[in-house]
PDB file of C-alpha atoms in Angstrom:
ATOM      1  CA  MET N   1       0.294  -0.048  -0.270  1.00 56.00           C
ATOM      2  CA  GLY N   2       0.800   3.550  -0.286  1.00 72.00           C
ATOM      3  CA  ASP N   3       1.891   6.633   2.289  1.00 80.00           C
ATOM      4  CA  TYR N   4      -1.681   7.812   1.258  1.00 81.00           C
ATOM      5  CA  ALA N   5      -3.512   3.869   2.934  1.00 83.00           C
ATOM      6  CA  LYS N   6      -0.460   4.702   5.843  1.00 84.00           C
ATOM      7  CA  ALA N   7      -1.961   7.972   6.697  1.00 85.00           C
ATOM      8  CA  LEU N   8      -5.297   7.325   6.591  1.00 88.00           C
ATOM      9  CA  GLY N   9      -4.176   4.081   8.759  1.00 89.00           C
ATOM     10  CA  ALA N  10      -2.361   6.592  10.993  1.00 88.00           C
ATOM     11  CA  LYS N  11      -5.474   9.320  11.135  1.00 87.00           C
ATOM     12  CA  LEU N  12      -7.775   5.967  12.251  1.00 91.00           C
ATOM     13  CA  ARG N  13      -5.081   4.856  14.753  1.00 90.00           C
ATOM     14  CA  GLY N  14      -5.506   8.563  16.341  1.00 86.00           C
ATOM     15  CA  ILE N  15      -9.489   8.652  16.045  1.00 86.00           C
ATOM     16  CA  ARG N  16      -9.308   5.159  17.808  1.00 89.00           C
ATOM     17  CA  GLN N  17      -6.829   6.062  20.583  1.00 88.00           C
ATOM     18  CA  GLN N  18      -8.516   9.252  21.420  1.00 85.00           C
ATOM     19  CA  GLN N  19     -11.896   7.135  22.261  1.00 83.00           C
ATOM     20  CA  GLY N  20      -9.578   5.058  24.797  1.00 89.00           C
ATOM     21  CA  LEU N  21     -10.015   1.896  22.414  1.00 90.00           C
ATOM     22  CA  SER N  22      -7.912  -0.619  21.864  1.00 94.00           C
ATOM     23  CA  LEU N  23      -8.314  -2.683  18.718  1.00 95.00           C
ATOM     24  CA  HIS N  24     -10.379  -5.595  20.770  1.00 95.00           C
ATOM     25  CA  GLY N  25     -12.169  -2.567  22.697  1.00 95.00           C
ATOM     26  CA  VAL N  26     -13.467  -1.977  18.800  1.00 94.00           C
ATOM     27  CA  GLU N  27     -14.788  -5.419  18.420  1.00 95.00           C
ATOM     28  CA  GLN N  28     -16.216  -5.566  21.451  1.00 95.00           C
ATOM     29  CA  LYS N  29     -18.133  -2.134  21.720  1.00 94.00           C
ATOM     30  CA  SER N  30     -19.020  -2.868  17.499  1.00 94.00           C
ATOM     31  CA  GLY N  31     -20.845  -5.921  18.853  1.00 94.00           C
ATOM     32  CA  GLY N  32     -18.048  -7.768  16.485  1.00 93.00           C
ATOM     33  CA  ARG N  33     -19.104  -5.748  13.660  1.00 94.00           C
ATOM     34  CA  TRP N  34     -15.672  -4.106  13.304  1.00 94.00           C
ATOM     35  CA  LYS N  35     -12.959  -7.279  13.948  1.00 95.00           C
ATOM     36  CA  ALA N  36     -10.161  -6.257  15.555  1.00 95.00           C
ATOM     37  CA  VAL N  37      -7.533  -7.760  12.747  1.00 95.00           C
ATOM     38  CA  VAL N  38      -9.438  -6.003  10.044  1.00 94.00           C
ATOM     39  CA  VAL N  39      -9.302  -2.422  12.051  1.00 94.00           C
ATOM     40  CA  GLY N  40      -5.674  -2.954  12.532  1.00 94.00           C
ATOM     41  CA  SER N  41      -4.744  -3.907   8.931  1.00 93.00           C
ATOM     42  CA  TYR N  42      -6.736  -0.464   8.026  1.00 92.00           C
ATOM     43  CA  GLU N  43      -4.721   1.047  10.371  1.00 91.00           C
ATOM     44  CA  ARG N  44      -1.548  -0.183   9.002  1.00 91.00           C
ATOM     45  CA  GLY N  45      -1.842   0.350   5.857  1.00 88.00           C
ATOM     46  CA  ASP N  46      -1.799  -3.337   5.202  1.00 89.00           C
ATOM     47  CA  ARG N  47      -5.941  -3.593   3.862  1.00 89.00           C
ATOM     48  CA  ALA N  48      -7.596  -0.977   1.781  1.00 87.00           C
ATOM     49  CA  VAL N  49     -11.005   0.522   3.378  1.00 88.00           C
ATOM     50  CA  THR N  50     -13.401   0.998   0.830  1.00 88.00           C
ATOM     51  CA  VAL N  51     -15.585   4.178   1.190  1.00 87.00           C
ATOM     52  CA  GLN N  52     -18.573   2.456   2.400  1.00 89.00           C
ATOM     53  CA  LYS N  53     -16.239   1.049   5.351  1.00 91.00           C
ATOM     54  CA  LEU N  54     -14.960   4.321   5.860  1.00 90.00           C
ATOM     55  CA  ALA N  55     -18.255   6.206   6.269  1.00 89.00           C
ATOM     56  CA  GLU N  56     -19.113   3.326   8.689  1.00 92.00           C
ATOM     57  CA  LEU N  57     -15.667   3.636  10.375  1.00 91.00           C
ATOM     58  CA  ALA N  58     -16.877   7.102  10.972  1.00 88.00           C
ATOM     59  CA  ASP N  59     -20.231   6.521  11.800  1.00 89.00           C
ATOM     60  CA  PHE N  60     -19.232   3.988  14.652  1.00 91.00           C
ATOM     61  CA  TYR N  61     -16.624   6.211  15.991  1.00 88.00           C
ATOM     62  CA  GLY N  62     -19.281   9.681  15.895  1.00 87.00           C
ATOM     63  CA  VAL N  63     -17.214  11.329  14.152  1.00 84.00           C
ATOM     64  CA  PRO N  64     -17.295  13.020  10.574  1.00 85.00           C
ATOM     65  CA  VAL N  65     -15.461  11.215   7.577  1.00 85.00           C
ATOM     66  CA  ALA N  66     -13.178  13.952   6.744  1.00 82.00           C
ATOM     67  CA  GLU N  67     -11.715  13.687  10.344  1.00 81.00           C
ATOM     68  CA  LEU N  68     -10.652  10.164   8.960  1.00 83.00           C
ATOM     69  CA  LEU N  69      -8.774  11.668   5.807  1.00 84.00           C
ATOM     70  CA  PRO N  70      -5.224  12.684   6.045  1.00 81.00           C
ATOM     71  CA  GLU N  71      -4.181  16.055   5.553  1.00 69.00           C
ATOM     72  CA  GLY N  72      -1.954  18.152   3.379  1.00 51.00           C
ATOM     73  CA  ARG N  73      -2.870  18.511  -0.598  1.00 42.00           C
ATOM     74  CA  ILE N  74      -4.910  15.897  -2.277  1.00 43.00           C
ATOM     75  CA  PRO N  75      -3.409  15.809  -5.999  1.00 43.00           C
ATOM     76  CA  SER N  76      -6.252  16.411  -8.447  1.00 43.00           C
ATOM     77  CA  GLY N  77      -5.937  17.056 -12.387  1.00 42.00           C
ATOM     78  CA  SER N  78      -7.655  19.957 -11.743  1.00 44.00           C
ATOM     79  CA  GLU N  79      -9.226  22.754  -9.223  1.00 45.00           C
ATOM     80  CA  PRO N  80     -13.012  23.227  -8.681  1.00 42.00           C
ATOM     81  CA  ALA N  81     -14.446  26.684  -8.894  1.00 43.00           C
ATOM     82  CA  ALA N  82     -14.098  28.773  -6.201  1.00 52.00           C
ATOM     83  CA  LYS N  83     -17.110  29.156  -4.416  1.00 64.00           C
ATOM     84  CA  ILE N  84     -19.424  25.781  -4.283  1.00 81.00           C
ATOM     85  CA  VAL N  85     -22.775  26.197  -3.444  1.00 86.00           C
ATOM     86  CA  ILE N  86     -24.785  22.922  -3.276  1.00 88.00           C
ATOM     87  CA  ASN N  87     -28.467  22.656  -3.787  1.00 89.00           C
ATOM     88  CA  LEU N  88     -29.604  20.706  -0.931  1.00 88.00           C
ATOM     89  CA  GLU N  89     -33.447  20.327  -2.101  1.00 88.00           C
ATOM     90  CA  ARG N  90     -32.004  18.587  -4.982  1.00 90.00           C
ATOM     91  CA  LEU N  91     -29.491  16.819  -3.061  1.00 90.00           C
ATOM     92  CA  GLN N  92     -32.334  14.980  -1.128  1.00 88.00           C
ATOM     93  CA  ALA N  93     -33.772  14.067  -4.299  1.00 90.00           C
ATOM     94  CA  LEU N  94     -31.130  12.063  -5.356  1.00 90.00           C
ATOM     95  CA  PRO N  95     -30.901   7.945  -4.587  1.00 88.00           C
ATOM     96  CA  ALA N  96     -29.306   7.084  -1.373  1.00 85.00           C
ATOM     97  CA  ASP N  97     -26.821   4.765  -3.138  1.00 85.00           C
ATOM     98  CA  LYS N  98     -25.734   7.596  -5.350  1.00 84.00           C
ATOM     99  CA  ALA N  99     -25.791  10.908  -2.630  1.00 87.00           C
ATOM    100  CA  GLY N 100     -24.905   9.112   0.390  1.00 88.00           C
ATOM    101  CA  PRO N 101     -22.157  10.183   1.333  1.00 89.00           C
ATOM    102  CA  LEU N 102     -22.440  13.850   0.157  1.00 91.00           C
ATOM    103  CA  ALA N 103     -25.423  13.884   2.063  1.00 89.00           C
ATOM    104  CA  ARG N 104     -24.176  12.665   5.584  1.00 89.00           C
ATOM    105  CA  TYR N 105     -21.233  15.399   4.262  1.00 89.00           C
ATOM    106  CA  ALA N 106     -23.422  18.039   3.983  1.00 87.00           C
ATOM    107  CA  ALA N 107     -25.737  17.239   7.207  1.00 87.00           C
ATOM    108  CA  ALA N 108     -22.041  17.183   8.943  1.00 86.00           C
ATOM    109  CA  ILE N 109     -21.156  20.719   8.141  1.00 85.00           C
ATOM    110  CA  GLN N 110     -24.908  21.945   8.222  1.00 83.00           C
ATOM    111  CA  SER N 111     -24.535  20.890  12.012  1.00 83.00           C
ATOM    112  CA  GLN N 112     -21.029  22.306  12.911  1.00 82.00           C
ATOM    113  CA  ARG N 113     -22.394  25.650  11.304  1.00 79.00           C
ATOM    114  CA  GLY N 114     -26.135  25.173  12.840  1.00 76.00           C
ATOM    115  CA  ASP N 115     -27.279  26.163   9.515  1.00 73.00           C
ATOM    116  CA  TYR N 116     -30.473  24.433   8.668  1.00 69.00           C
ATOM    117  CA  ASN N 117     -31.947  26.465   5.682  1.00 67.00           C
ATOM    118  CA  GLY N 118     -32.164  23.237   3.552  1.00 70.00           C
ATOM    119  CA  LYS N 119     -32.337  24.986   0.325  1.00 82.00           C
ATOM    120  CA  VAL N 120     -28.523  25.541  -0.247  1.00 85.00           C
ATOM    121  CA  LEU N 121     -24.893  24.934   1.444  1.00 84.00           C
ATOM    122  CA  SER N 122     -21.495  26.548   0.540  1.00 84.00           C
ATOM    123  CA  ILE N 123     -18.568  24.242   1.010  1.00 84.00           C
ATOM    124  CA  ARG N 124     -14.720  24.833   0.402  1.00 82.00           C
ATOM    125  CA  ASN N 125     -12.581  23.545  -2.147  1.00 82.00           C
ATOM    126  CA  GLU N 126     -11.044  21.891   0.782  1.00 82.00           C
ATOM    127  CA  ASP N 127     -14.352  19.860   1.495  1.00 85.00           C
ATOM    128  CA  LEU N 128     -14.594  19.100  -2.345  1.00 85.00           C
ATOM    129  CA  ARG N 129     -11.191  17.640  -2.524  1.00 86.00           C
ATOM    130  CA  SER N 130     -12.492  15.579   0.567  1.00 87.00           C
ATOM    131  CA  LEU N 131     -15.345  14.571  -1.117  1.00 88.00           C
ATOM    132  CA  ALA N 132     -13.167  13.543  -4.535  1.00 88.00           C
ATOM    133  CA  ILE N 133     -11.677  11.183  -2.260  1.00 88.00           C
ATOM    134  CA  ILE N 134     -14.301   9.431  -0.824  1.00 87.00           C
ATOM    135  CA  TYR N 135     -16.217   9.123  -4.111  1.00 88.00           C
ATOM    136  CA  ASP N 136     -12.563   7.583  -5.545  1.00 87.00           C
ATOM    137  CA  MET N 137     -12.388  10.853  -8.303  1.00 86.00           C
ATOM    138  CA  THR N 138     -10.431  13.851  -8.840  1.00 86.00           C
ATOM    139  CA  PRO N 139     -12.157  17.378  -7.993  1.00 86.00           C
ATOM    140  CA  GLY N 140     -12.961  18.237 -11.111  1.00 86.00           C
ATOM    141  CA  ASP N 141     -14.731  14.888 -12.172  1.00 88.00           C
ATOM    142  CA  LEU N 142     -16.754  14.828  -8.742  1.00 89.00           C
ATOM    143  CA  SER N 143     -17.545  18.885  -9.709  1.00 87.00           C
ATOM    144  CA  GLU N 144     -18.713  17.898 -13.352  1.00 89.00           C
ATOM    145  CA  GLN N 145     -20.921  14.632 -11.739  1.00 90.00           C
ATOM    146  CA  LEU N 146     -22.582  16.935  -9.427  1.00 91.00           C
ATOM    147  CA  VAL N 147     -23.521  19.781 -11.958  1.00 90.00           C
ATOM    148  CA  GLU N 148     -24.941  16.694 -13.664  1.00 91.00           C
ATOM    149  CA  TRP N 149     -27.220  15.690 -11.080  1.00 91.00           C
ATOM    150  CA  GLY N 150     -28.061  19.136 -10.779  1.00 91.00           C
ATOM    151  CA  VAL N 151     -26.571  19.663  -7.326  1.00 90.00           C
ATOM    152  CA  LEU N 152     -23.714  22.284  -8.321  1.00 87.00           C
ATOM    153  CA  PRO N 153     -25.122  24.471 -11.356  1.00 83.00           C
ATOM    154  CA  PRO N 154     -23.779  24.719 -14.539  1.00 78.00           C
ATOM    155  CA  GLU N 155     -20.868  27.635 -13.891  1.00 73.00           C
ATOM    156  CA  ALA N 156     -19.704  25.462 -10.981  1.00 70.00           C
ATOM    157  CA  ARG N 157     -17.540  23.056 -13.952  1.00 65.00           C
ATOM    158  CA  VAL N 158     -14.214  23.350 -13.594  1.00 56.00           C
ATOM    159  CA  VAL N 159     -12.431  24.768 -16.548  1.00 48.00           C
ATOM    160  CA  ARG N 160     -10.102  22.057 -17.967  1.00 45.00           C
ATOM    161  CA  GLU N 161      -6.355  22.293 -19.212  1.00 39.00           C
ATOM    162  CA  ASP N 162      -5.443  19.952 -21.733  1.00 37.00           C
TER     163      ASP N 162
END
């Protein structure tokens, strides 16, 4: 596994340790849902964690997914537009299998801000980069997908320089 997997594992280990849990403690607290050997292999970077499992682990630990992601710049082919405004009404209309990670992320941001207007939500470029990791896409590809879903306006498309 690469440096990113090891950095992700270090974040997972740090969150677990902050909560005073051993690997076996995670297994016990989760009722066997999270096996110690599996969580340990994620933490060492020996085993790739899927987006779904990462979201489930974040939920188990009670933290936003972004807290599990390593710090630093995420390599991308292009940069997203400066202002990113998500249409929350359109987001809610999408199937959970498509928009679930984005919906959970948006809900976490709303909770932190105490902002529940329910219509739109502004996010930072850094948030889009984190979401791109969750969706296993570049930020540019994710912004294109969000435009297609109607969650971002067409002017939010990234201008690509090829």
